[in-house]
Amino acid sequence: MTVWEAYCDIKLRNLFKHEWLPAQGMSPAKAQDTMTKFKVYIDRLKGIPDVIRLREIDTVEAMMSTLDEIFTVKWANHINAKYSDMPKVYRQYGIFLQALEAKENKLIQTGEAVIQPDDMNLSNITEVPISEIEQPYIKEDGKLSLITNPRLISLLYAIIHLQYPATTDFCMMAINRFYGQQFPQMSPSDWSGLIAKVWLKATEKPKSKTGMRHYKIHLTMDMGIVDVTLSPIDALVFVIGRIGFERAESARFHFMGMPIVTRHIPHGKEKFYSTVNEQWFVLGAGDAKEKRKTIFAYSQKFNMDIKTEIVK
């Protein structure tokens, strides 16, 4: 997919509409109106000579810079008041794409890795000031509603998938060094909820959703430091990630004759598995009750203090 195609892609625009815009406090109706106007300007961009240049751009950063030039220079004083928010929204969408690249550890245009295991050292993280990247997602109470900074997401990706044991402690250490004391209202529980959203790939969803659509699992761990509510499969992956995928695999837990954690999906069972990263797959079969039983089994096996509750 080219960068321009990512701006035109309905699936990605819907992800932005349903996850990022609500995190700004937009109602569903406001988010829909915003993305309708976004589509109007996609069509306008398609009709100008510059679209040839847009189609050839190979990085999100270059696309954001070019669109800024079009909006603020070439189209200066020619944007209807009804669409006055579009330059800002298009820039936010670019940040969304950069964050998606970081979350997937894969550049949109080339598929190359964003970060390698030896690219990140916690001791080298320096504090960054709050910017346009975070500002729209700071609520009235001073709390952050979504982790949107691509650099921070890359650091968390490395901790979760590449370099360190996948623990909240390392994630919290990275966040504390990255933001310092700039979010004093955020509690460890608040951060844990946002970290949990980084664990699974944004574009990867469980292929088997039977019985999972209407219920979630409320997880409480580490004496209440971790307090999050996730979909059943996300809750299971979160717990397995805390254990470590190799350790969890060594438990050899099965459901319906299939391994719950595996590097190699049994032949013909692909539809039952959710891809966690480039190496590991987690079984998506079973409803919320089954996922809760599995989490309990892992907590017993690895002596973890986990409390679970099924909620709507």
Coordinates of C-alpha atoms in Angstrom, one line a residue:
M1 CA 0.0 0.0 0.0
T2 CA 1.3 3.4 -0.9
V3 CA 1.1 6.3 1.5
W4 CA -1.5 8.0 -0.7
E5 CA -3.6 4.8 -0.8
A6 CA -3.4 4.8 3.1
Y7 CA -5.1 8.2 3.0
C8 CA -7.8 6.9 0.7
D9 CA -8.3 3.5 2.4
I10 CA -11.8 3.1 3.9
K11 CA -10.7 0.5 6.4
L12 CA -8.0 2.8 7.8
R13 CA -10.2 5.8 7.8
N14 CA -12.8 3.9 9.7
L15 CA -10.2 2.9 12.3
F16 CA -9.3 6.6 12.7
K17 CA -13.0 7.5 13.0
H18 CA -13.9 4.8 15.5
E19 CA -10.8 4.9 17.7
W20 CA -8.9 8.2 17.4
L21 CA -11.7 10.7 16.9
P22 CA -13.8 9.5 19.9
A23 CA -10.6 9.7 22.0
Q24 CA -10.7 13.4 21.2
G25 CA -14.2 13.5 22.8
M26 CA -16.1 13.5 19.5
S27 CA -19.6 12.0 19.5
P28 CA -20.3 9.3 16.8
A29 CA -22.2 11.9 14.8
K30 CA -19.4 14.5 15.0
A31 CA -16.8 11.8 14.0
Q32 CA -18.9 10.8 11.0
D33 CA -19.3 14.4 9.9
T34 CA -15.6 14.9 10.2
M35 CA -14.8 11.9 8.1
T36 CA -17.4 12.8 5.5
K37 CA -15.7 16.1 5.0
F38 CA -12.3 14.3 5.0
K39 CA -13.7 12.2 2.0
V40 CA -14.8 15.4 0.2
Y41 CA -11.2 16.7 0.3
I42 CA -9.8 13.3 -0.8
D43 CA -11.9 13.7 -3.9
R44 CA -10.7 17.3 -4.4
L45 CA -7.1 16.3 -4.1
K46 CA -7.7 13.6 -6.7
G47 CA -8.7 16.3 -9.1
I48 CA -5.7 18.5 -8.9
P49 CA -2.3 18.2 -10.8
D50 CA -0.5 17.7 -7.5
V51 CA -2.2 14.3 -7.1
I52 CA 0.6 12.9 -9.3
R53 CA 3.1 14.0 -6.8
L54 CA 1.0 12.7 -3.9
R55 CA 0.9 9.2 -5.4
E56 CA 4.7 9.1 -5.6
I57 CA 5.4 10.1 -2.0
D58 CA 6.9 7.2 -0.1
T59 CA 6.8 8.4 3.6
V60 CA 4.0 9.6 5.8
E61 CA 6.2 12.5 7.0
A62 CA 6.7 13.7 3.4
M63 CA 3.0 13.4 2.7
M64 CA 2.1 15.4 5.8
S65 CA 4.5 18.1 4.7
T66 CA 3.2 18.2 1.2
L67 CA -0.5 18.3 2.3
D68 CA 0.4 21.2 4.7
E69 CA 1.8 23.1 1.8
I70 CA -1.3 22.5 -0.3
F71 CA -3.7 23.5 2.5
T72 CA -1.8 26.5 3.8
V73 CA -0.2 27.9 0.7
K74 CA -1.9 26.8 -2.5
W75 CA -5.3 26.7 -1.0
A76 CA -4.8 29.6 1.4
N77 CA -8.1 31.6 1.7
H78 CA -9.9 29.1 -0.5
I79 CA -11.1 26.7 2.1
N80 CA -14.8 27.1 3.0
A81 CA -15.5 27.8 6.7
K82 CA -17.4 24.5 6.9
Y83 CA -14.1 22.7 6.1
S84 CA -11.8 24.9 8.1
D85 CA -10.9 22.0 10.4
M86 CA -9.6 19.8 7.5
P87 CA -5.9 20.9 7.5
K88 CA -5.7 20.0 11.2
V89 CA -7.6 16.7 10.7
Y90 CA -5.4 15.7 7.8
R91 CA -2.3 16.3 9.9
Q92 CA -3.8 14.2 12.7
Y93 CA -4.5 11.5 10.3
G94 CA -0.8 11.5 9.3
I95 CA 0.1 11.1 12.9
F96 CA -2.4 8.3 13.1
L97 CA -0.6 6.5 10.2
Q98 CA 2.8 7.0 11.8
A99 CA 1.4 5.6 15.0
L100 CA 0.0 2.6 13.1
E101 CA 3.4 2.0 11.5
A102 CA 4.9 2.0 15.0
K103 CA 2.3 -0.3 16.4
E104 CA 2.7 -2.7 13.5
N105 CA 6.5 -2.1 13.3
K106 CA 6.1 -1.9 9.6
L107 CA 6.4 1.0 7.2
I108 CA 3.2 1.5 5.1
Q109 CA 5.0 1.9 1.8
T110 CA 7.9 -0.7 2.0
G111 CA 6.9 -3.0 4.8
E112 CA 10.4 -2.5 6.4
A113 CA 10.7 -2.7 10.2
V114 CA 10.4 0.7 12.0
I115 CA 12.5 -0.4 14.9
Q116 CA 14.9 -3.3 15.5
P117 CA 15.7 -5.0 18.9
D118 CA 19.0 -3.1 19.3
D119 CA 17.5 0.3 18.3
M120 CA 16.1 0.9 21.8
N121 CA 17.7 1.2 25.2
L122 CA 15.6 2.4 28.1
S123 CA 18.5 4.3 29.6
N124 CA 18.7 6.4 26.4
I125 CA 15.1 7.7 26.5
T126 CA 14.9 11.4 27.1
E127 CA 11.8 13.4 28.0
V128 CA 9.8 15.0 25.2
P129 CA 7.5 17.9 25.5
I130 CA 3.8 17.5 24.9
S131 CA 3.0 18.6 21.4
E132 CA 0.3 18.5 18.7
I133 CA 0.6 14.8 18.8
E134 CA -0.8 14.5 22.3
Q135 CA -2.8 17.7 22.7
P136 CA -6.1 16.6 21.1
Y137 CA -6.2 13.6 23.3
I138 CA -5.7 15.3 26.7
K139 CA -9.1 15.3 28.5
E140 CA -10.4 18.1 30.8
D141 CA -9.1 16.2 33.8
G142 CA -5.6 16.3 32.4
K143 CA -5.5 12.6 31.6
L144 CA -4.4 11.2 28.3
S145 CA -7.2 9.2 26.4
L146 CA -4.9 7.4 23.9
I147 CA -1.2 6.8 23.4
T148 CA -0.6 8.5 20.0
N149 CA 3.1 9.4 19.9
P150 CA 4.7 7.2 17.3
R151 CA 8.1 7.2 19.0
L152 CA 6.6 6.1 22.3
I153 CA 4.6 3.4 20.6
S154 CA 7.8 2.1 19.0
L155 CA 9.4 1.9 22.4
L156 CA 6.5 0.0 23.8
Y157 CA 6.5 -2.3 20.8
A158 CA 10.1 -3.1 21.4
I159 CA 9.4 -3.8 25.1
I160 CA 6.4 -6.0 24.4
H161 CA 7.7 -7.9 21.3
L162 CA 11.4 -7.6 20.9
Q163 CA 13.8 -6.7 23.6
Y164 CA 12.5 -7.0 27.1
P165 CA 10.2 -9.4 29.0
A166 CA 6.7 -8.2 28.3
T167 CA 6.0 -6.5 31.6
T168 CA 4.0 -3.4 32.6
D169 CA 7.0 -2.4 34.8
F170 CA 9.2 -1.9 31.7
C171 CA 6.4 -0.1 29.8
M172 CA 5.8 2.2 32.8
M173 CA 9.6 2.9 33.0
A174 CA 9.6 3.9 29.4
I175 CA 6.6 6.2 29.8
N176 CA 8.0 7.8 32.9
R177 CA 11.2 8.7 31.1
F178 CA 9.4 9.7 27.9
Y179 CA 6.9 12.1 29.6
G180 CA 8.5 12.8 33.0
Q181 CA 6.0 14.6 35.2
Q182 CA 3.9 16.1 32.4
F183 CA 0.9 13.9 33.1
P184 CA 0.6 14.1 36.9
Q185 CA -3.1 13.1 36.9
M186 CA -2.4 9.7 35.2
S187 CA -2.3 6.8 37.6
P188 CA -0.5 3.5 37.0
S189 CA -4.0 2.0 36.3
D190 CA -4.7 4.7 33.7
W191 CA -1.4 4.0 31.9
S192 CA -2.1 0.3 32.1
G193 CA -5.3 0.7 30.2
L194 CA -3.6 2.7 27.4
I195 CA -0.7 0.3 27.3
A196 CA -3.1 -2.6 26.8
K197 CA -4.3 -1.1 23.6
V198 CA -0.8 -1.3 22.1
W199 CA -0.4 -5.1 22.7
L200 CA -2.3 -6.3 19.6
K201 CA -1.9 -5.1 16.1
A202 CA -4.4 -2.4 15.2
T203 CA -5.4 -4.1 12.0
E204 CA -5.4 -7.7 13.4
K205 CA -8.7 -8.9 14.8
P206 CA -9.5 -12.4 16.0
K207 CA -10.8 -14.5 13.1
S208 CA -13.2 -16.4 15.3
K209 CA -15.5 -14.0 17.2
T210 CA -18.4 -16.4 18.2
G211 CA -19.6 -15.6 21.7
M212 CA -17.1 -12.7 22.1
R213 CA -18.8 -9.7 20.6
H214 CA -21.0 -8.6 23.5
Y215 CA -18.8 -9.4 26.5
K216 CA -15.4 -8.2 27.9
I217 CA -13.1 -9.3 30.7
H218 CA -12.2 -7.0 33.5
L219 CA -8.6 -7.8 34.6
T220 CA -7.1 -6.7 37.9
M221 CA -3.4 -7.6 38.4
D222 CA -0.4 -6.6 40.5
M223 CA -2.4 -5.6 43.6
G224 CA -4.6 -3.3 41.5
I225 CA -1.8 -1.5 39.6
V226 CA -3.2 -3.1 36.4
D227 CA -6.9 -2.5 36.1
V228 CA -8.2 -2.8 32.5
T229 CA -11.3 -4.0 30.6
L230 CA -10.6 -5.8 27.3
S231 CA -12.2 -8.0 24.8
P232 CA -11.8 -11.7 25.8
I233 CA -9.1 -12.4 23.2
D234 CA -7.2 -9.2 24.1
A235 CA -7.4 -10.0 27.8
L236 CA -6.0 -13.5 27.1
V237 CA -3.2 -12.1 24.9
F238 CA -2.4 -9.4 27.6
V239 CA -2.0 -12.1 30.3
I240 CA 0.1 -14.3 28.0
G241 CA 2.2 -11.4 27.1
R242 CA 2.9 -10.7 30.8
I243 CA 3.9 -14.3 31.2
G244 CA 6.0 -14.4 28.1
F245 CA 5.0 -16.3 25.0
E246 CA 7.7 -18.9 25.3
R247 CA 6.9 -19.6 29.0
A248 CA 3.1 -19.7 28.2
E249 CA 3.8 -22.1 25.3
S250 CA 5.7 -24.4 27.6
A251 CA 2.6 -24.9 29.7
R252 CA 1.1 -26.8 26.7
F253 CA -2.5 -25.7 27.4
H254 CA -5.0 -26.7 24.7
F255 CA -8.6 -26.0 23.9
M256 CA -10.7 -28.1 21.5
G257 CA -7.5 -30.0 20.7
M258 CA -5.6 -26.9 19.6
P259 CA -2.6 -25.3 21.4
I260 CA -3.6 -21.9 22.9
V261 CA -0.2 -20.4 22.3
T262 CA 1.9 -21.5 19.3
R263 CA 4.5 -20.5 16.7
H264 CA 3.0 -22.8 14.2
I265 CA -0.8 -23.0 13.5
P266 CA -2.1 -26.6 13.0
H267 CA -2.9 -27.2 9.4
G268 CA -6.5 -26.2 8.5
K269 CA -7.0 -24.3 11.8
E270 CA -6.0 -20.9 10.6
K271 CA -9.4 -19.4 11.1
F272 CA -9.3 -20.0 14.8
Y273 CA -6.1 -18.1 15.5
S274 CA -5.3 -14.4 16.1
T275 CA -1.8 -13.1 15.0
V276 CA -0.1 -11.4 17.8
N277 CA 3.2 -10.6 16.1
E278 CA 5.5 -12.0 13.5
Q279 CA 6.3 -15.1 15.7
W280 CA 3.3 -16.0 17.9
F281 CA -0.4 -16.9 17.5
V282 CA -3.1 -17.2 20.1
L283 CA -6.2 -19.3 19.9
G284 CA -9.3 -17.2 19.4
A285 CA -11.8 -20.0 19.7
G286 CA -14.1 -20.1 22.7
D287 CA -16.3 -17.5 24.4
A288 CA -15.6 -15.1 27.3
K289 CA -16.2 -17.8 29.9
E290 CA -13.6 -20.1 28.2
K291 CA -11.1 -17.2 28.0
R292 CA -11.7 -16.5 31.7
K293 CA -11.0 -20.2 32.5
T294 CA -7.8 -20.1 30.5
I295 CA -6.6 -17.0 32.2
F296 CA -7.3 -18.7 35.5
A297 CA -5.3 -21.7 34.4
Y298 CA -2.3 -19.6 33.5
S299 CA -2.5 -17.6 36.7
Q300 CA -2.4 -20.9 38.7
K301 CA 0.4 -22.4 36.6
F302 CA 2.6 -19.3 36.9
N303 CA 1.5 -18.2 40.4
M304 CA 0.1 -14.8 39.2
D305 CA -2.4 -12.7 41.2
I306 CA -5.1 -12.1 38.6
K307 CA -8.7 -11.3 39.3
T308 CA -11.2 -11.5 36.4
E309 CA -14.8 -10.6 35.8
I310 CA -17.0 -10.9 32.7
V311 CA -18.7 -7.6 32.0
K312 CA -20.8 -6.2 29.1

